[in-house]
PDB file of C-alpha atoms and ligand atoms in Angstrom:
ATOM      1  CA  UNK A   1      -3.404 -59.443 -11.391  1.00 91.00           C
ATOM      2  CA  UNK A   2      -5.041 -59.309 -14.831  1.00 96.00           C
ATOM      3  CA  UNK A   3      -3.133 -60.541 -17.868  1.00 97.00           C
ATOM      4  CA  UNK A   4      -2.968 -58.814 -21.236  1.00 98.00           C
ATOM      5  CA  UNK A   5      -1.278 -59.934 -24.449  1.00 98.00           C
ATOM      6  CA  UNK A   6       0.083 -57.300 -26.834  1.00 98.00           C
ATOM      7  CA  UNK A   7       0.242 -58.537 -30.428  1.00 99.00           C
ATOM      8  CA  UNK A   8       2.285 -56.601 -32.948  1.00 98.00           C
ATOM      9  CA  UNK A   9       2.097 -57.422 -36.640  1.00 98.00           C
ATOM     10  CA  UNK A  10       4.396 -56.975 -39.625  1.00 98.00           C
ATOM     11  CA  UNK A  11       7.303 -54.525 -39.659  1.00 98.00           C
ATOM     12  CA  UNK A  12       6.776 -53.497 -36.050  1.00 98.00           C
ATOM     13  CA  UNK A  13       9.958 -55.476 -35.272  1.00 98.00           C
ATOM     14  CA  UNK A  14      11.697 -52.663 -37.215  1.00 97.00           C
ATOM     15  CA  UNK A  15      10.584 -49.833 -34.925  1.00 98.00           C
ATOM     16  CA  UNK A  16      13.497 -47.444 -34.372  1.00 96.00           C
ATOM     17  CA  UNK A  17      14.778 -48.239 -37.878  1.00 96.00           C
ATOM     18  CA  UNK A  18      11.718 -47.738 -40.123  1.00 96.00           C
ATOM     19  CA  UNK A  19      10.167 -44.346 -40.955  1.00 95.00           C
ATOM     20  CA  UNK A  20      11.454 -42.723 -37.775  1.00 96.00           C
ATOM     21  CA  UNK A  21       9.594 -39.481 -38.554  1.00 95.00           C
ATOM     22  CA  UNK A  22       6.326 -41.400 -38.157  1.00 96.00           C
ATOM     23  CA  UNK A  23       7.116 -44.173 -35.693  1.00 97.00           C
ATOM     24  CA  UNK A  24       9.919 -42.605 -33.625  1.00 95.00           C
ATOM     25  CA  UNK A  25      13.403 -43.660 -32.572  1.00 97.00           C
ATOM     26  CA  UNK A  26      12.547 -46.298 -30.011  1.00 98.00           C
ATOM     27  CA  UNK A  27      12.839 -50.014 -30.710  1.00 98.00           C
ATOM     28  CA  UNK A  28       9.996 -52.454 -30.141  1.00 98.00           C
ATOM     29  CA  UNK A  29      11.880 -53.718 -27.083  1.00 98.00           C
ATOM     30  CA  UNK A  30      12.089 -50.157 -25.651  1.00 98.00           C
ATOM     31  CA  UNK A  31       8.371 -49.685 -26.228  1.00 98.00           C
ATOM     32  CA  UNK A  32       7.512 -53.077 -24.751  1.00 98.00           C
ATOM     33  CA  UNK A  33       9.555 -52.271 -21.624  1.00 98.00           C
ATOM     34  CA  UNK A  34       7.613 -49.020 -21.274  1.00 98.00           C
ATOM     35  CA  UNK A  35       4.251 -50.788 -21.720  1.00 98.00           C
ATOM     36  CA  UNK A  36       5.257 -53.491 -19.208  1.00 98.00           C
ATOM     37  CA  UNK A  37       6.155 -50.831 -16.598  1.00 98.00           C
ATOM     38  CA  UNK A  38       2.927 -48.899 -17.186  1.00 98.00           C
ATOM     39  CA  UNK A  39       1.004 -52.171 -16.950  1.00 97.00           C
ATOM     40  CA  UNK A  40       2.470 -52.886 -13.518  1.00 97.00           C
ATOM     41  CA  UNK A  41       1.108 -49.560 -12.275  1.00 97.00           C
ATOM     42  CA  UNK A  42      -2.342 -50.722 -13.398  1.00 96.00           C
ATOM     43  CA  UNK A  43      -1.839 -54.184 -11.853  1.00 95.00           C
ATOM     44  CA  UNK A  44      -1.804 -55.725 -15.299  1.00 97.00           C
ATOM     45  CA  UNK A  45       0.792 -58.304 -16.311  1.00 97.00           C
ATOM     46  CA  UNK A  46       1.656 -57.803 -19.986  1.00 98.00           C
ATOM     47  CA  UNK A  47       3.106 -60.372 -22.410  1.00 98.00           C
ATOM     48  CA  UNK A  48       4.248 -59.581 -25.939  1.00 98.00           C
ATOM     49  CA  UNK A  49       4.129 -61.302 -29.303  1.00 99.00           C
ATOM     50  CA  UNK A  50       5.308 -60.017 -32.679  1.00 98.00           C
ATOM     51  CA  UNK A  51       5.137 -61.690 -36.064  1.00 98.00           C
ATOM     52  CA  UNK A  52       5.447 -60.684 -39.687  1.00 98.00           C
ATOM     53  CA  UNK A  53       3.215 -63.617 -40.650  1.00 98.00           C
ATOM     54  CA  UNK A  54      -0.567 -63.472 -40.792  1.00 98.00           C
ATOM     55  CA  UNK A  55      -1.000 -67.194 -39.999  1.00 98.00           C
ATOM     56  CA  UNK A  56       1.344 -67.018 -37.004  1.00 98.00           C
ATOM     57  CA  UNK A  57      -0.743 -64.182 -35.530  1.00 99.00           C
ATOM     58  CA  UNK A  58      -3.900 -66.260 -36.034  1.00 98.00           C
ATOM     59  CA  UNK A  59      -2.258 -69.325 -34.441  1.00 98.00           C
ATOM     60  CA  UNK A  60      -1.106 -67.237 -31.458  1.00 98.00           C
ATOM     61  CA  UNK A  61      -4.624 -65.855 -30.899  1.00 98.00           C
ATOM     62  CA  UNK A  62      -6.203 -69.309 -31.085  1.00 98.00           C
ATOM     63  CA  UNK A  63      -3.539 -71.067 -28.962  1.00 98.00           C
ATOM     64  CA  UNK A  64      -3.278 -68.540 -26.171  1.00 98.00           C
ATOM     65  CA  UNK A  65      -6.470 -66.466 -25.927  1.00 98.00           C
ATOM     66  CA  UNK A  66      -7.618 -68.432 -22.874  1.00 98.00           C
ATOM     67  CA  UNK A  67      -4.553 -67.297 -20.915  1.00 98.00           C
ATOM     68  CA  UNK A  68      -5.445 -63.600 -21.172  1.00 97.00           C
ATOM     69  CA  UNK A  69      -8.119 -61.263 -19.869  1.00 97.00           C
ATOM     70  CA  UNK A  70      -7.705 -59.018 -22.888  1.00 97.00           C
ATOM     71  CA  UNK A  71      -5.612 -58.525 -25.999  1.00 98.00           C
ATOM     72  CA  UNK A  72      -4.199 -55.346 -27.544  1.00 98.00           C
ATOM     73  CA  UNK A  73      -3.536 -55.741 -31.246  1.00 99.00           C
ATOM     74  CA  UNK A  74      -1.504 -53.573 -33.579  1.00 98.00           C
ATOM     75  CA  UNK A  75      -1.913 -55.607 -36.738  1.00 98.00           C
ATOM     76  CA  UNK A  76       0.320 -53.262 -38.785  1.00 98.00           C
ATOM     77  CA  UNK A  77      -0.610 -53.291 -42.460  1.00 98.00           C
ATOM     78  CA  UNK A  78      -2.781 -56.412 -41.927  1.00 98.00           C
ATOM     79  CA  UNK A  79      -5.187 -53.968 -40.277  1.00 98.00           C
ATOM     80  CA  UNK A  80      -6.203 -52.719 -43.684  1.00 98.00           C
ATOM     81  CA  UNK A  81      -6.928 -55.982 -45.485  1.00 98.00           C
ATOM     82  CA  UNK A  82      -6.767 -59.108 -43.336  1.00 98.00           C
ATOM     83  CA  UNK A  83     -10.219 -60.657 -43.118  1.00 98.00           C
ATOM     84  CA  UNK A  84      -8.404 -63.712 -41.750  1.00 98.00           C
ATOM     85  CA  UNK A  85      -7.275 -61.781 -38.652  1.00 98.00           C
ATOM     86  CA  UNK A  86     -10.753 -60.244 -38.389  1.00 98.00           C
ATOM     87  CA  UNK A  87     -12.222 -63.774 -38.349  1.00 98.00           C
ATOM     88  CA  UNK A  88      -9.581 -64.975 -35.848  1.00 98.00           C
ATOM     89  CA  UNK A  89     -10.541 -62.185 -33.420  1.00 98.00           C
ATOM     90  CA  UNK A  90     -14.192 -63.191 -33.761  1.00 98.00           C
ATOM     91  CA  UNK A  91     -13.291 -66.866 -33.267  1.00 98.00           C
ATOM     92  CA  UNK A  92     -12.404 -66.370 -29.580  1.00 98.00           C
ATOM     93  CA  UNK A  93     -14.344 -64.829 -26.685  1.00 98.00           C
ATOM     94  CA  UNK A  94     -11.472 -62.584 -25.455  1.00 97.00           C
ATOM     95  CA  UNK A  95     -11.929 -58.811 -25.742  1.00 97.00           C
ATOM     96  CA  UNK A  96      -9.618 -57.025 -28.187  1.00 98.00           C
ATOM     97  CA  UNK A  97      -8.624 -53.367 -28.409  1.00 98.00           C
ATOM     98  CA  UNK A  98      -7.059 -52.175 -31.670  1.00 98.00           C
ATOM     99  CA  UNK A  99      -4.062 -49.853 -31.332  1.00 98.00           C
ATOM    100  CA  UNK A 100      -1.812 -47.942 -33.712  1.00 98.00           C
ATOM    101  CA  UNK A 101       1.198 -45.755 -33.069  1.00 98.00           C
ATOM    102  CA  UNK A 102       0.354 -43.349 -35.889  1.00 98.00           C
ATOM    103  CA  UNK A 103      -2.915 -41.624 -36.693  1.00 98.00           C
ATOM    104  CA  UNK A 104      -4.106 -43.902 -39.505  1.00 98.00           C
ATOM    105  CA  UNK A 105      -6.720 -41.312 -40.525  1.00 98.00           C
ATOM    106  CA  UNK A 106      -4.169 -38.596 -41.291  1.00 97.00           C
ATOM    107  CA  UNK A 107      -2.015 -40.674 -43.649  1.00 97.00           C
ATOM    108  CA  UNK A 108      -2.464 -42.454 -46.993  1.00 97.00           C
ATOM    109  CA  UNK A 109      -6.017 -43.230 -48.133  1.00 97.00           C
ATOM    110  CA  UNK A 110      -5.583 -47.013 -47.751  1.00 97.00           C
ATOM    111  CA  UNK A 111      -4.766 -46.668 -44.048  1.00 98.00           C
ATOM    112  CA  UNK A 112      -8.107 -45.009 -43.262  1.00 98.00           C
ATOM    113  CA  UNK A 113      -9.895 -48.325 -43.427  1.00 98.00           C
ATOM    114  CA  UNK A 114      -9.428 -50.941 -40.713  1.00 98.00           C
ATOM    115  CA  UNK A 115     -11.085 -54.246 -41.491  1.00 98.00           C
ATOM    116  CA  UNK A 116     -10.440 -55.506 -37.928  1.00 98.00           C
ATOM    117  CA  UNK A 117     -12.067 -52.598 -36.035  1.00 98.00           C
ATOM    118  CA  UNK A 118     -15.501 -54.144 -36.140  1.00 98.00           C
ATOM    119  CA  UNK A 119     -14.236 -57.208 -34.259  1.00 98.00           C
ATOM    120  CA  UNK A 120     -12.641 -55.073 -31.503  1.00 98.00           C
ATOM    121  CA  UNK A 121     -14.243 -53.264 -28.567  1.00 97.00           C
ATOM    122  CA  UNK A 122     -12.603 -50.028 -29.704  1.00 98.00           C
ATOM    123  CA  UNK A 123      -9.619 -48.491 -31.442  1.00 98.00           C
ATOM    124  CA  UNK A 124      -6.887 -46.104 -30.326  1.00 98.00           C
ATOM    125  CA  UNK A 125      -4.455 -44.460 -32.723  1.00 98.00           C
ATOM    126  CA  UNK A 126      -2.107 -41.552 -33.058  1.00 98.00           C
ATOM    127  CA  UNK A 127      -0.492 -41.399 -29.629  1.00 98.00           C
ATOM    128  CA  UNK A 128       2.740 -43.272 -30.326  1.00 97.00           C
ATOM    129  CA  UNK A 129       3.664 -45.776 -27.623  1.00 98.00           C
ATOM    130  CA  UNK A 130       1.062 -44.171 -25.369  1.00 98.00           C
ATOM    131  CA  UNK A 131      -1.638 -45.694 -27.631  1.00 98.00           C
ATOM    132  CA  UNK A 132      -0.803 -49.052 -26.010  1.00 98.00           C
ATOM    133  CA  UNK A 133      -1.072 -47.603 -22.501  1.00 98.00           C
ATOM    134  CA  UNK A 134      -4.430 -46.053 -23.361  1.00 98.00           C
ATOM    135  CA  UNK A 135      -5.375 -49.515 -24.612  1.00 98.00           C
ATOM    136  CA  UNK A 136      -4.446 -51.013 -21.236  1.00 98.00           C
ATOM    137  CA  UNK A 137      -6.639 -48.418 -19.505  1.00 97.00           C
ATOM    138  CA  UNK A 138      -9.481 -49.270 -21.885  1.00 98.00           C
ATOM    139  CA  UNK A 139      -9.137 -52.990 -21.157  1.00 97.00           C
ATOM    140  CA  UNK A 140      -9.076 -52.239 -17.431  1.00 95.00           C
ATOM    141  CA  UNK A 141     -12.438 -50.511 -17.759  1.00 93.00           C
ATOM    142  CA  UNK A 142     -13.731 -53.530 -19.626  1.00 91.00           C
ATOM    143  CA  UNK A 143     -12.429 -55.934 -16.904  1.00 87.00           C
ATOM    144  CA  UNK A 144     -14.203 -53.872 -14.254  1.00 71.00           C
ATOM    145  CA  UNK A 145     -17.468 -54.231 -16.132  1.00 66.00           C
ATOM    146  CA  UNK A 146     -17.428 -58.027 -15.909  1.00 49.00           C
TER     147      UNK A 146
HETATM  148  C1  DQA B 201       0.517 -48.972 -37.849  1.00 73.07           C
HETATM  149  C2  DQA B 201      -0.200 -48.273 -39.018  1.00 73.07           C
HETATM  150  C3  DQA B 201      -0.284 -49.190 -40.214  1.00 73.07           C
HETATM  151  O1  DQA B 201      -0.925 -48.522 -41.298  1.00 73.07           O
HETATM  152  C4  DQA B 201       1.096 -49.593 -40.693  1.00 73.07           C
HETATM  153  O2  DQA B 201       1.013 -50.508 -41.743  1.00 73.07           O
HETATM  154  C5  DQA B 201       1.947 -50.122 -39.575  1.00 73.07           C
HETATM  155  C6  DQA B 201       1.879 -49.491 -38.270  1.00 73.07           C
HETATM  156  C7  DQA B 201       0.719 -48.037 -36.650  1.00 73.07           C
HETATM  157  O3  DQA B 201       0.998 -48.540 -35.563  1.00 73.07           O
HETATM  158  O4  DQA B 201       0.642 -46.816 -36.790  1.00 73.07           O
HETATM  159  O5  DQA B 201       2.775 -51.005 -39.784  1.00 73.07           O
HETATM  160  O6  DQA B 201      -0.290 -50.053 -37.427  1.00 73.07           O
END
C-alpha cells in the first residue's frame, strides 16, 4: 500500500463555514473522510495535516516527507506568495501535486499566480473535493513510473 500525505494550509480548517458559495458546505473532516475512502479504492493510505502557519507546514514537510510516497498540497493563500513553502518542497525528494478546490484562474487576479507550482509535478484546481482525488490518481501514475 502506498502512502500519501494531504497538507492543507490556512483557512481550510474553516471549510463548511467560509465562503460556502465557493468552497461548499462540507467540513474539512467530511472532505478528508471522502478522500480517505477514495484512497482505499486506489490502494493508497492517506494521512492528513492542516495548519494555518507557514512554518508549521514547512516543519511537517521536512519531518515527515520520508514516510510518504507522495504529497498533495493545498497551500491555501500561501500558494500565491510563499517562497518559503516553495523552497521547502524543493528541499525534499518526495513528489508533490498541487491541488485547489476552486478554479484559481477564474477568481481574483492575485490567485492566478501560484509560486509553488514550479516545485510540484503538476497542479489540479476547480473540481472541489474531487481535485484531491484527481491528485491521488496523478500520484498513482507517478508511483507506477518509478
Ligand atoms: C484555495 C484557493 C486559494 O486562493 C485560497 O486562498 C484558499 C483555497 C482553494 O482550494 O481553492 O484558501 O487554495
